[in-house]
Short mmCIF file of C-alpha atoms in Angstrom, two decimals:
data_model
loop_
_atom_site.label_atom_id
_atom_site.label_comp_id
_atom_site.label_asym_id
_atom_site.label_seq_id
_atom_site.Cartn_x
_atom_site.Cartn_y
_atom_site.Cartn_z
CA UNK A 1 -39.70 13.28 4.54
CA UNK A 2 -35.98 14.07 4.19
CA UNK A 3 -33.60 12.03 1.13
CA UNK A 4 -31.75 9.04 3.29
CA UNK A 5 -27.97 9.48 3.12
CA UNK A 6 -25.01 6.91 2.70
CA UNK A 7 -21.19 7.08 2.80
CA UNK A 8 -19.88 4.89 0.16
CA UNK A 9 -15.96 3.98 -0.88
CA UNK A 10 -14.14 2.61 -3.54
CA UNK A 11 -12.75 -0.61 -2.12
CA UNK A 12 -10.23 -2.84 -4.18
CA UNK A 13 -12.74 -5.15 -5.01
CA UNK A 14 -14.71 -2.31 -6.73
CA UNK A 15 -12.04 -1.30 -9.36
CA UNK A 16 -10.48 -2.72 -12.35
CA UNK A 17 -6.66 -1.88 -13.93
CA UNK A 18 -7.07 1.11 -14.30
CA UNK A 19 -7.68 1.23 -10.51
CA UNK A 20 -11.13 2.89 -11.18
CA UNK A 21 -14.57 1.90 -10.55
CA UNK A 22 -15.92 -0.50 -12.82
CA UNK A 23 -19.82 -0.05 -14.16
CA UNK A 24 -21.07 -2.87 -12.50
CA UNK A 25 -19.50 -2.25 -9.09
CA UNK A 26 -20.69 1.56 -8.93
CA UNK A 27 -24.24 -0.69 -10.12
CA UNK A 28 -23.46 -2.70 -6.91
CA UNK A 29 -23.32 0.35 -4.62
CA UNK A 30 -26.48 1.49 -5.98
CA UNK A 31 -28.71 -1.52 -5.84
CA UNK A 32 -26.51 -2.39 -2.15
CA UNK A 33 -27.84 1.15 -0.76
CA UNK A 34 -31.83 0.75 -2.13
CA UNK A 35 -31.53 -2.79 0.01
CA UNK A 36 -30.43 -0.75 3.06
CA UNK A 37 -32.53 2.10 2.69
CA UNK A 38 -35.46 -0.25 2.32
CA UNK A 39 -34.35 -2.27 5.24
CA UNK A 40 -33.85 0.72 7.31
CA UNK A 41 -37.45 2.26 6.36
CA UNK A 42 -39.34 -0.90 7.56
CA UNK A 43 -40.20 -1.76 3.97
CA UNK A 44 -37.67 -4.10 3.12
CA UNK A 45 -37.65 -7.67 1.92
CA UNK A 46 -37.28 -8.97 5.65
CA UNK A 47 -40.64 -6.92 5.84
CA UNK A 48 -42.07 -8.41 2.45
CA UNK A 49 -40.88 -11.97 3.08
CA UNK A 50 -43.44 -12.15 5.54
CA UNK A 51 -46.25 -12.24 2.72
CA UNK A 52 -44.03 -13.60 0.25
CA UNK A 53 -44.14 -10.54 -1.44
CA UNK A 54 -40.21 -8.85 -2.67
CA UNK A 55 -38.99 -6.28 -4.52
CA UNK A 56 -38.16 -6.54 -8.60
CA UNK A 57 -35.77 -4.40 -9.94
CA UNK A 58 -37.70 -3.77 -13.53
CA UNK A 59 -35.88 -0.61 -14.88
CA UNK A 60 -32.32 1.18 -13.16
CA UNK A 61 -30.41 3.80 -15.12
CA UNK A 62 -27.30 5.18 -13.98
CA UNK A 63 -24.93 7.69 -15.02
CA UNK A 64 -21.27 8.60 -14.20
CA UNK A 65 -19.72 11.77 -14.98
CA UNK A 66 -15.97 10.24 -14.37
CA UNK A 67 -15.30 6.67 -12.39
CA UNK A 68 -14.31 7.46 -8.97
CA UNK A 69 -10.61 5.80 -8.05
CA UNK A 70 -9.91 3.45 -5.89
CA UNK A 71 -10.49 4.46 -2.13
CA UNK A 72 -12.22 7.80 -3.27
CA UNK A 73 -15.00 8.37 -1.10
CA UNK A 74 -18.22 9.83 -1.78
CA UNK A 75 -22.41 10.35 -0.55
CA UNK A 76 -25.02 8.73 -1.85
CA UNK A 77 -28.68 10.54 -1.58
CA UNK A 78 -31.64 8.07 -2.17
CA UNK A 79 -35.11 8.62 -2.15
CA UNK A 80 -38.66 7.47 -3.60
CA UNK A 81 -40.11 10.10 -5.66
CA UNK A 82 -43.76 8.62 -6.55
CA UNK A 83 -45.29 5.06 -7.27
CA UNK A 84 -48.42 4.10 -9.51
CA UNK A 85 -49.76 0.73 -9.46
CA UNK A 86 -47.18 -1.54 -10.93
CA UNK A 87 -43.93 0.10 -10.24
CA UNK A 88 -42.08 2.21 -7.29
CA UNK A 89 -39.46 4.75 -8.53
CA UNK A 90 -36.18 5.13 -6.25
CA UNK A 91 -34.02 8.02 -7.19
CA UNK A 92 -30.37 8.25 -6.05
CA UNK A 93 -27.26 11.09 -6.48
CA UNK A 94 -23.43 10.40 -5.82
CA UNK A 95 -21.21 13.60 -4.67
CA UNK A 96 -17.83 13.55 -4.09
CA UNK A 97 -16.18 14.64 -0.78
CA UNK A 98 -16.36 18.47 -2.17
CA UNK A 99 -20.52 18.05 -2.15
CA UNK A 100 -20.29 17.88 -6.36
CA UNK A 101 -22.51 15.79 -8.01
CA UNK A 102 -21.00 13.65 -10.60
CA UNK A 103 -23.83 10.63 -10.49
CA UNK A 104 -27.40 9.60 -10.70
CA UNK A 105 -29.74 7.25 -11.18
CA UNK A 106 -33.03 6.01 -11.17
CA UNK A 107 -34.81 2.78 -10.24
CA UNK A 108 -38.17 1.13 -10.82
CA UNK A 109 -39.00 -1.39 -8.90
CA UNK A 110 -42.60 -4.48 -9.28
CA UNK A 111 -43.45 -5.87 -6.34
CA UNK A 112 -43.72 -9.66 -6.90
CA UNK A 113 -46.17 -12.24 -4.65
CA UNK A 114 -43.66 -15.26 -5.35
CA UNK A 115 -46.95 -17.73 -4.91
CA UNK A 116 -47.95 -16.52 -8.14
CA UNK A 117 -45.35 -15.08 -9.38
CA UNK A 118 -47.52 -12.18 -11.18
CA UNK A 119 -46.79 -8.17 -9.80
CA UNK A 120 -48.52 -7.21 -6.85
CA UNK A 121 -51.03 -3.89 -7.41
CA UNK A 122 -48.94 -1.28 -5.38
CA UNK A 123 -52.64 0.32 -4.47
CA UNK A 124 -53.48 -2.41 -2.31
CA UNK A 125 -50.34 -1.70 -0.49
CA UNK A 126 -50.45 2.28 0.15
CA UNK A 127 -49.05 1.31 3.36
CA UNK A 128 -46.00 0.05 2.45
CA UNK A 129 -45.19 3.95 0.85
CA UNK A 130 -46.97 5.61 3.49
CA UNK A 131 -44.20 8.46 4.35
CA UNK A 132 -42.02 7.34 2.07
CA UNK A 133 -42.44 9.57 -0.38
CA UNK A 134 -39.70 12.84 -1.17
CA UNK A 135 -41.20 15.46 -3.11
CA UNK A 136 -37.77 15.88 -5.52
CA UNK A 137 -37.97 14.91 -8.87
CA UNK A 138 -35.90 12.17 -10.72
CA UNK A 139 -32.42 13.94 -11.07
CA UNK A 140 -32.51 12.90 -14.87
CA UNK A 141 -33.83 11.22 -17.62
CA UNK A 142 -35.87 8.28 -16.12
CA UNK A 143 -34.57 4.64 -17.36
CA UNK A 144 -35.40 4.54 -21.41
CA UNK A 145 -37.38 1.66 -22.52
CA UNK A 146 -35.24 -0.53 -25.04
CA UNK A 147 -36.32 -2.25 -28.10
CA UNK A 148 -35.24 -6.04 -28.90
CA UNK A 149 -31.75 -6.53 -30.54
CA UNK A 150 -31.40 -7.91 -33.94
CA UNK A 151 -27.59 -9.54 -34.46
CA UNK A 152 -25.93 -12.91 -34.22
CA UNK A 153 -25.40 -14.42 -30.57
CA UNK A 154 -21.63 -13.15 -29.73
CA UNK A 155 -21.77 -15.35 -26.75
CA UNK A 156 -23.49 -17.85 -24.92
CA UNK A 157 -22.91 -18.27 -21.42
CA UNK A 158 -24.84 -21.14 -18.88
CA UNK A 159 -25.88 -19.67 -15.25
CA UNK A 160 -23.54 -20.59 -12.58
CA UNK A 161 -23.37 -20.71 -9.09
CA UNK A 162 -21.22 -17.89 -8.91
CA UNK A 163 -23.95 -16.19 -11.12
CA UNK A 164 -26.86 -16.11 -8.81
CA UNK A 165 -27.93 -14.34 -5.70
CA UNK A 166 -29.79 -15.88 -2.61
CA UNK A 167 -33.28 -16.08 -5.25
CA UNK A 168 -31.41 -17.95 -7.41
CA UNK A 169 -31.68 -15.78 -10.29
CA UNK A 170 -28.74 -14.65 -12.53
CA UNK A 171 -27.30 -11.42 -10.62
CA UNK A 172 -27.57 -7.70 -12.20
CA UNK A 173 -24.02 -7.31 -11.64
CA UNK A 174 -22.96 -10.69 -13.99
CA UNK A 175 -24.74 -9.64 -16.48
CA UNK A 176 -22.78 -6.14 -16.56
CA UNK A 177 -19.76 -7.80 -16.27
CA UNK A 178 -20.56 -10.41 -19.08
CA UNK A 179 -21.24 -7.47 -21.51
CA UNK A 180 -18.07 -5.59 -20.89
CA UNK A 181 -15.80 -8.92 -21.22
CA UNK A 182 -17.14 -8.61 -24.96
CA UNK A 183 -15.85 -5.20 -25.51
CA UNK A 184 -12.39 -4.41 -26.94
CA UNK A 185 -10.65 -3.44 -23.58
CA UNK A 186 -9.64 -0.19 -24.63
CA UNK A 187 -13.60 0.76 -24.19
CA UNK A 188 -13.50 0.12 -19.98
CA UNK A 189 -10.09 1.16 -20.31
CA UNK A 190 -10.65 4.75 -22.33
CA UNK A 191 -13.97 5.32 -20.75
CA UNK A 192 -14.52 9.22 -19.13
CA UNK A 193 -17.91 8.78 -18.90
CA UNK A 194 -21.49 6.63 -19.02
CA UNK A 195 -24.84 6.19 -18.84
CA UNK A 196 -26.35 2.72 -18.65
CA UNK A 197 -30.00 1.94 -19.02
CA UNK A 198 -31.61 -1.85 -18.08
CA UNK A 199 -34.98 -3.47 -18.63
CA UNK A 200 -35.69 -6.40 -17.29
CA UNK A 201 -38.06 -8.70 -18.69
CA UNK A 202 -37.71 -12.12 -17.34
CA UNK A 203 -35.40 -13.70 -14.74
CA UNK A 204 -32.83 -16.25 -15.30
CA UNK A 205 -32.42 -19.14 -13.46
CA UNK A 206 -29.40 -21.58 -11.81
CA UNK A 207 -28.78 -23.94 -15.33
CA UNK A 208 -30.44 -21.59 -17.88
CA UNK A 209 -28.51 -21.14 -21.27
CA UNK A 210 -28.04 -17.63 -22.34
CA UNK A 211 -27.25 -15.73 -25.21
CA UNK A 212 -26.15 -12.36 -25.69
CA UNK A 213 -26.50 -10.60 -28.69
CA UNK A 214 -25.02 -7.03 -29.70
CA UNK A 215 -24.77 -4.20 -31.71
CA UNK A 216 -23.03 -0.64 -31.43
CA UNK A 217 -23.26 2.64 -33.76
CA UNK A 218 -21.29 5.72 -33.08
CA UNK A 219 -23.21 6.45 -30.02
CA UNK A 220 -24.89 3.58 -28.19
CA UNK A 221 -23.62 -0.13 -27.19
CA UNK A 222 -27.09 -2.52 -26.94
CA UNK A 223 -27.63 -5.74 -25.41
CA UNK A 224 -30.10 -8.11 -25.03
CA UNK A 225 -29.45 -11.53 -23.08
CA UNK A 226 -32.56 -14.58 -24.34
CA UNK A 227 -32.70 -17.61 -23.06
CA UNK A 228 -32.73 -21.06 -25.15
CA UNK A 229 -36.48 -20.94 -25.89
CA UNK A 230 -35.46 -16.99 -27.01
CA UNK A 231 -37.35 -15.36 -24.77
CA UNK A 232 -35.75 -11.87 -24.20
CA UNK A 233 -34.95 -11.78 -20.57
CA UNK A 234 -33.17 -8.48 -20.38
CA UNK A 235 -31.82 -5.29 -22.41
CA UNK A 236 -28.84 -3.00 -21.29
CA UNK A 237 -27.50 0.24 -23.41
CA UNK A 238 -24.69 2.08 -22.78
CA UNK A 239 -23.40 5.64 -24.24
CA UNK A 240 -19.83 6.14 -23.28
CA UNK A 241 -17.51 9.07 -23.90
CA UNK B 1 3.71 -6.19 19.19
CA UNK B 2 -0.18 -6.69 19.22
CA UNK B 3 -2.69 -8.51 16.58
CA UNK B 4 -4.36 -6.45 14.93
CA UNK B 5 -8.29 -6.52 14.81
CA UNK B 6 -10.97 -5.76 12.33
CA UNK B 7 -14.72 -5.88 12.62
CA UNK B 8 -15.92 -7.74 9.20
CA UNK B 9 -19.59 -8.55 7.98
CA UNK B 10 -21.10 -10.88 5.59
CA UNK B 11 -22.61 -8.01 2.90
CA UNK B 12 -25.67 -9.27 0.84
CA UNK B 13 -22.55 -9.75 -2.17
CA UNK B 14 -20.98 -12.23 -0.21
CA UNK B 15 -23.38 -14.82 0.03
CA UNK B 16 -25.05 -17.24 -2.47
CA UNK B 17 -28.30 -18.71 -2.55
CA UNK B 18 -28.06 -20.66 0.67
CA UNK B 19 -27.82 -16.73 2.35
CA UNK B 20 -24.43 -18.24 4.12
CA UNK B 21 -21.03 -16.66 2.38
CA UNK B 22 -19.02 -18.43 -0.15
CA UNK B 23 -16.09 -19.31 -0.15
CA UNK B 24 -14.15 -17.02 -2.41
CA UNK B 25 -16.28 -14.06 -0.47
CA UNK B 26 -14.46 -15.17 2.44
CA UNK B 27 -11.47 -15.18 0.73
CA UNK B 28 -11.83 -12.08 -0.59
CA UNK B 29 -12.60 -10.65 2.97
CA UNK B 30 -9.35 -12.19 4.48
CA UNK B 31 -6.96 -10.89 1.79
CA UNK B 32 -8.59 -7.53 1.82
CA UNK B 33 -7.70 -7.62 5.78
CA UNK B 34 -4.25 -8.29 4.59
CA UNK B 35 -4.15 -5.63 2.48
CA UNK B 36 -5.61 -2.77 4.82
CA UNK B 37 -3.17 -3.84 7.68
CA UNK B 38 -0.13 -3.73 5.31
CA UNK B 39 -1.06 -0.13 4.61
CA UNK B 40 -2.14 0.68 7.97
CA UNK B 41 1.58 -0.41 9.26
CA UNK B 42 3.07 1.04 6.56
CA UNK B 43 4.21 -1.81 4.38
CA UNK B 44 1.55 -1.78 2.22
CA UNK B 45 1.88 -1.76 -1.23
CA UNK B 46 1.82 2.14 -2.04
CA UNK B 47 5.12 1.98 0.12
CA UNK B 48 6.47 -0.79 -1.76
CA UNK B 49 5.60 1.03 -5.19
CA UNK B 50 8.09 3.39 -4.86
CA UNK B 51 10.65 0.78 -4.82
CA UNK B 52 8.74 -0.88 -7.59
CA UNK B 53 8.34 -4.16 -5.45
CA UNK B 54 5.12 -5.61 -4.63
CA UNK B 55 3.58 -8.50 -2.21
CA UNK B 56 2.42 -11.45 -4.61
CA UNK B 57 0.84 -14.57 -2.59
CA UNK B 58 2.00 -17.58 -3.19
CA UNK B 59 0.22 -19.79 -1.14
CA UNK B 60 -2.88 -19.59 1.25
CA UNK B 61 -4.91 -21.89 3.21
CA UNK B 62 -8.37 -21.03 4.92
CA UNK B 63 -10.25 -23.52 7.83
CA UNK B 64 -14.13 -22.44 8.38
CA UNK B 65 -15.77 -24.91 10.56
CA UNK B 66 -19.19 -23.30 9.25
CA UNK B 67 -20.26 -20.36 6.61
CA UNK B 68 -21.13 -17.46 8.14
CA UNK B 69 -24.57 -16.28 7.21
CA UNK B 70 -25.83 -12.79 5.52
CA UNK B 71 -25.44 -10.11 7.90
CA UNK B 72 -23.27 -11.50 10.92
CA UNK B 73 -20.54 -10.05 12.15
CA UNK B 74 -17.24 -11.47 13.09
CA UNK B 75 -13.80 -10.32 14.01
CA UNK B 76 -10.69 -11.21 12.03
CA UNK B 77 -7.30 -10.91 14.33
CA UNK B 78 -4.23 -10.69 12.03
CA UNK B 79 -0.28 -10.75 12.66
CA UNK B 80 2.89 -11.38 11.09
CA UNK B 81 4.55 -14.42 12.82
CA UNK B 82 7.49 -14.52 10.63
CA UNK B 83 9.81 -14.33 7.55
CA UNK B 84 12.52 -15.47 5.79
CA UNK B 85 14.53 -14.51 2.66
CA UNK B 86 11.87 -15.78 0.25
CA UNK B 87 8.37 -15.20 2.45
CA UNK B 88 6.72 -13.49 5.38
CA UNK B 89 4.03 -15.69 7.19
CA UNK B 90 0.82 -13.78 7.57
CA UNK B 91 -2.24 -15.56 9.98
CA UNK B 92 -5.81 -15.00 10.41
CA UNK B 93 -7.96 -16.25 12.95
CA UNK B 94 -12.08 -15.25 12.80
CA UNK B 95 -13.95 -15.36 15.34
CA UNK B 96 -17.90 -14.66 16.02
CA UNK B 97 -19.86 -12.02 18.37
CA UNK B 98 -19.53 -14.28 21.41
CA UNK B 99 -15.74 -14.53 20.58
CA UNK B 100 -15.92 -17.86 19.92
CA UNK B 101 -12.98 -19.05 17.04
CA UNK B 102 -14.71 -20.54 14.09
CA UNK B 103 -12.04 -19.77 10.89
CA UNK B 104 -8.36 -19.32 10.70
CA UNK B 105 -6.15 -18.92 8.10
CA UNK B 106 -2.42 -18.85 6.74
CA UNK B 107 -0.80 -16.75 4.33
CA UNK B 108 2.39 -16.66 2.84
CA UNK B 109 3.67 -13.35 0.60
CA UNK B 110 6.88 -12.90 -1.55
CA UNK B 111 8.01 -9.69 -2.62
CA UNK B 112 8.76 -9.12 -6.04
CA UNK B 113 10.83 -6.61 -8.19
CA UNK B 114 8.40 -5.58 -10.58
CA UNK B 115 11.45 -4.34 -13.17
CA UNK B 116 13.03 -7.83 -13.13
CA UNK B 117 9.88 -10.07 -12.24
CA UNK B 118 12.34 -11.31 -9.76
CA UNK B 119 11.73 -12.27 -5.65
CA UNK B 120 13.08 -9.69 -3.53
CA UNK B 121 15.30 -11.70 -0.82
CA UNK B 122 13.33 -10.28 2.13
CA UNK B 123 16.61 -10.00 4.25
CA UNK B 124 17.69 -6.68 2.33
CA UNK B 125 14.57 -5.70 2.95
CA UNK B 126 14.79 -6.28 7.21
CA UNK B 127 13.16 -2.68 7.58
CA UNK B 128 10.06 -4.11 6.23
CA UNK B 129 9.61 -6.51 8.97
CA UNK B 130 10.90 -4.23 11.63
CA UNK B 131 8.78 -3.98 14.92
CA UNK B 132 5.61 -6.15 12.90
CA UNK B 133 6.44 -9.66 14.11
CA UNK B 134 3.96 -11.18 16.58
CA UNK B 135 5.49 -13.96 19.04
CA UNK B 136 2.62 -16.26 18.22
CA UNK B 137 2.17 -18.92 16.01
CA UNK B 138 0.03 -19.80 12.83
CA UNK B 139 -3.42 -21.07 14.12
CA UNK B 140 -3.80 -24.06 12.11
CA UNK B 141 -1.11 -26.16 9.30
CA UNK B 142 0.69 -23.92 7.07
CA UNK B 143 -0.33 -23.95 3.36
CA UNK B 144 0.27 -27.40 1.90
CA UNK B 145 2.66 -28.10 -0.88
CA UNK B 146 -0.16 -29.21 -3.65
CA UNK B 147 1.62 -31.78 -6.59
CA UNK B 148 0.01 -31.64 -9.54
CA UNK B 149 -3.25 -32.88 -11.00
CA UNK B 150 -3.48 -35.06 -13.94
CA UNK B 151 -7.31 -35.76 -15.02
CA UNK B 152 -8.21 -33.96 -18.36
CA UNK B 153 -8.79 -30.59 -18.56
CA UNK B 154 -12.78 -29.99 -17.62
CA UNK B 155 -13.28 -26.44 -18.49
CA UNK B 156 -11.45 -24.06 -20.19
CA UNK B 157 -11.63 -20.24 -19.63
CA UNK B 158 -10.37 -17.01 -21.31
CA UNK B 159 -9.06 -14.42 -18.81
CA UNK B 160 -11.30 -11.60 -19.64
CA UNK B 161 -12.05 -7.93 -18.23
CA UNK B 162 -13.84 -8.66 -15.02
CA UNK B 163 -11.28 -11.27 -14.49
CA UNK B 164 -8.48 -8.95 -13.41
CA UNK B 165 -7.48 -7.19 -10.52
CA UNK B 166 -5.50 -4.06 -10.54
CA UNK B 167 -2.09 -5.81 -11.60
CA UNK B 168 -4.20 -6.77 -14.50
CA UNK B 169 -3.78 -10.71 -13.34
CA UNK B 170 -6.33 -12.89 -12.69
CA UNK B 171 -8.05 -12.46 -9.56
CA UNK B 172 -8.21 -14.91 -6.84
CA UNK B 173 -11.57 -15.06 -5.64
CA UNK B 174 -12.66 -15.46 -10.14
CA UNK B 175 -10.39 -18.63 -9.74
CA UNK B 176 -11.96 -20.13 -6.60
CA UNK B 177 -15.80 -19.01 -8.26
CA UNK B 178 -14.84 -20.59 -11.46
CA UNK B 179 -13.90 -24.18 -9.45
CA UNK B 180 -17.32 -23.92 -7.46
CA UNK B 181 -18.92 -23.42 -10.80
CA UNK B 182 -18.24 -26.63 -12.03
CA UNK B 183 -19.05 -28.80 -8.78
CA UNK B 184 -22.24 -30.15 -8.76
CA UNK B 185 -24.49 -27.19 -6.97
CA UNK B 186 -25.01 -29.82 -3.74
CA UNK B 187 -21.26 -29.35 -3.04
CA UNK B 188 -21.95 -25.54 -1.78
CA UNK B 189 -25.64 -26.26 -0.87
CA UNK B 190 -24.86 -29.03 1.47
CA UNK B 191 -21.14 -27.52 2.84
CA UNK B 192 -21.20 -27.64 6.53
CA UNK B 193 -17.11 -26.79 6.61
CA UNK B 194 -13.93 -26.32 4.57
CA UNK B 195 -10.59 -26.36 5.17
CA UNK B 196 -8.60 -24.79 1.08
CA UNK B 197 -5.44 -24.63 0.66
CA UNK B 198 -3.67 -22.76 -2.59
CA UNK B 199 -0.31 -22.50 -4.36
CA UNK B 200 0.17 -19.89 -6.52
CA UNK B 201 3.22 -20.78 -9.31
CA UNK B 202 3.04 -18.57 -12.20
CA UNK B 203 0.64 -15.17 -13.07
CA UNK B 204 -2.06 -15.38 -15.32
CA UNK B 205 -2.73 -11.85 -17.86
CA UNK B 206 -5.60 -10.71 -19.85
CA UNK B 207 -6.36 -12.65 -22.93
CA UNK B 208 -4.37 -15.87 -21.30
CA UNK B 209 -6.54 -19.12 -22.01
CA UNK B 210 -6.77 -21.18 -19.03
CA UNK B 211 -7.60 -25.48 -18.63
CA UNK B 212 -8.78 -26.62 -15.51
CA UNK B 213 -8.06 -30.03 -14.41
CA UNK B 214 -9.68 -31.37 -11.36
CA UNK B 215 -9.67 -34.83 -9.11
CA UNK B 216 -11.95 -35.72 -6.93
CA UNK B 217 -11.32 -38.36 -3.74
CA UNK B 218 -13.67 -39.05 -0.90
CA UNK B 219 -11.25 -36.98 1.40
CA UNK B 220 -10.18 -34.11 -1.16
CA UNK B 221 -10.97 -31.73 -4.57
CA UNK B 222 -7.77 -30.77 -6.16
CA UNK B 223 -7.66 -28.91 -9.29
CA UNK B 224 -5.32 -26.78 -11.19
CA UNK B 225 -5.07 -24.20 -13.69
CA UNK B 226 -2.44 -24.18 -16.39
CA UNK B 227 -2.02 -22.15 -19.42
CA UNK B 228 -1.57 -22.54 -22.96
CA UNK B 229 2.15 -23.53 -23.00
CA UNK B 230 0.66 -26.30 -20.61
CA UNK B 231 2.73 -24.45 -17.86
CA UNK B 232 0.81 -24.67 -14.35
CA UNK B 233 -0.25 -21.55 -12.62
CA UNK B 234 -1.99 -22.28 -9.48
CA UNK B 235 -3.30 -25.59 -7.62
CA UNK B 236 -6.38 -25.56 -5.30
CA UNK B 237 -7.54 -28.43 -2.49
CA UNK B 238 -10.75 -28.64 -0.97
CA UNK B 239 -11.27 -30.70 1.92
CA UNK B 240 -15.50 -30.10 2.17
CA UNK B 241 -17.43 -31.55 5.12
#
C-alpha cells in the first residue's frame, strides 16, 4: 500500500493580510484531503452513509514550519498508519514544490452509528481498513491530550448557520477562526511558525450557546469551547514562534 | 474577443447543511473567477500594484434559479462588456453539465489610487480595457441602485481577524454569511432561488464596529451595514423564492 498524494494551492480565500495561509485554512486542506482520500479508497462517508455509520474527527494535530503565501503550491502525502478499536489514525505531510517538508499532521478519527449515536467498535469493521494500512509511522508527535481550562469566558458566541456543515454541527474551521479573532493581531500577524493540537469531546449544534475560555503562558495558547449546561465540547492549544 | 470559460465545482466548504451551496460560497466562486481572469489577461491586480491602483467592487448582483448541490460541476463564462470613466461592467453567466443556463451575474469595478483613496477615471487608463471588451451584453438587470434601510439596527458586529481579506477590509462573502445568520434558518433551508443585488459605498477596516439594519417585505430582504459614525457602507437585497 503506497501514501495517496494531493496537489494543493494557496487560493485567496485561504490567506489573510498578510497574504499567507491562515491556521484554519491550511486545517481546511487537511481535513478537505482525508474526505477525498477516503472517498477515493471506497471507505468514505458516501460508503458509511449506507449503515448510518460516519467518520468523527476526535483528535488532529498539525504543524507548520512557515505559512505558505498566497498561490504557493505544494503536495500533500496522506496515509493510515494503524487503527485499534475506537479510533483510526490518518497521517499527512506538506512539501513544497522543491520536495521539502515543512508540515505534518496527524488525525484520529471514531466511527459513529448516528442511530445511537455511541462509537462503532472498529473490530467489527476490519473490512473497512482492509489494505488500507501504510506501514510509515506518524511523522511526529501524535495529537496531545488536553486538560480542561480554568479562566473567565472571554467570549460567548451562539452557532450560526454560517457555523455548521451539512451534519449540522459547529465546523472545525469556526472554531479556529473564533479563537484567533481573540488574539491581539500582531500574534496571526508575527507568526513564523505553529503547532495546533484539538480534542474533541462533544459536538455543537445549530442554536447552541458557547463559551470560550482562555489562557496563555510564555509557550502555549489553550482553549476550551463549553456549552450552556458547561459541558466541555472541545480543547485547542497552540505553540507559536 | 471571446468569453472566457472556467470549469467550477461545489467543494464540501461551499455548502451548508442542506448539501446545496450557499449563497456567499457562490459568491465567493464568481468573484474569484473575476479575479483569475483579470490576471490571466493581464489586468489583474499584481499589474495594477505597480501603479498602486486596485479594482474595488462597488456593486454586484447574482440570479440562481436553484443552488447547486455538493459536488456538481458547472461552467462560469465571463467577459467584459464595457466601461466608462468611473466603472468597467464585468458578467457572469453559469451554466450546468448539460449546458443548460441556470445563474448569471453582473459586476461592476472601479479602480482606485491607493495613495489618494481616489477613483481612477478609467479613460487614462484606455490600455486597461484594450482588446478585453466582449460585444455582448449583461445576461440579466444590472446591479440595482439600493436606498437606504431604516429599521433599527438588529445585530451588531466587530470586524475581527477572520473578517478580512488581503486589503485588510471586510470580506464580502463574511457580510453576506453574517445576513443569512440572522434569518430565520427556513429562509436557506427552504430557498428554491435568489436573485442579490449589492452596493458597496464605503470600506470597512479591522477593529470597525458594524450595525446591521434589515427590512423585510413579501417581495424583498434589504439590509445594510453602517459604521460607527452612522456612515453606510454597503446595502444588500434579497429577492428569495
Amino acid at each position: 500500500m503506497e501514501k495517496s498524494v494531493f496537489k494543493c494551492k494557496v487560493e485567496p480565500r485561504n490567506v489573510d493580510f498578510t497574504s499567507r495561509a491562515t491556521v484554519s485554512s491550511m486545517c481546511d486542506i487537511i481535513l478537505y484531503v482525508a474526505g477525498r482520500d477516503a472517498h477515493n479508497r471506497g471507505f468514505g462517508i458516501q460508503v458509511l452513509a449506507d449503515k448510518n455509520f460516519g467518520w468523527v474527527l476526535s483528535r488532529l494535530c498539525i504543524e507548520l514550519d512557515y505559512m505558505p503565501r498566497e498561490y504557493d503550491e505544494f503536495t500533500v502525502h496522506t496515509w493510515i498508519s494503524d487503527y485499534n478499536r475506537l479510533s483510526s489514525t490518518r497521517n499527512f505531510t506538506l512539501t513544497d514544490g522543491a520536495g521539502r517538508e515543512f508540515g505534518r499532521a496527524v488525525t484520529q478519527w471514531c466511527m459513529l452509528d448516528y442511530d445511537t449515536r455511541m462509537p462503532v467498535d472498529m473490530k467489527t469493521l476490519e473490512k473497512v481498513h482492509d489494505g488500507t494500512i501504510v506501514d510509515c509511522p506518524s511523522p511526529c508527535e501524535r495529537p496531545r491530550r488536553l486538560g480542561a481550562v480554568k479562566s473567565e469566558p472571554i467570549l460567548e458566541h451562539k452557532v450560526a448557520y454560517s457555523d455548521i456543515d451539512f451534519n449540522r454541527h459547529m465546523n472545525t474551521m469556526r472554531y479556529i477562526d473564533l479563537i484567533f479573532d481573540t488574539m491581539p493581531i500582531e500574534v496571526p500577524e508575527k507568526l513564523e511558525a505553529v503547532r495546533m493540537d484539538i480534542n474533541f469531546l462533544r459536538e455543537a449544534l445549530y442554536g447552541d450557546l458557547l463559551s470560550l475560555k482562555g489562557e496563555c503562558s510564555d509557550t502555549v495558547r489553550t482553549y476550551e469551547f463549553a456549552n450552556e449546561a458547561g459541558d466541555a465540547l472541545c480543547r485547542f492549544a497552540f505553540e507559536i514562534r
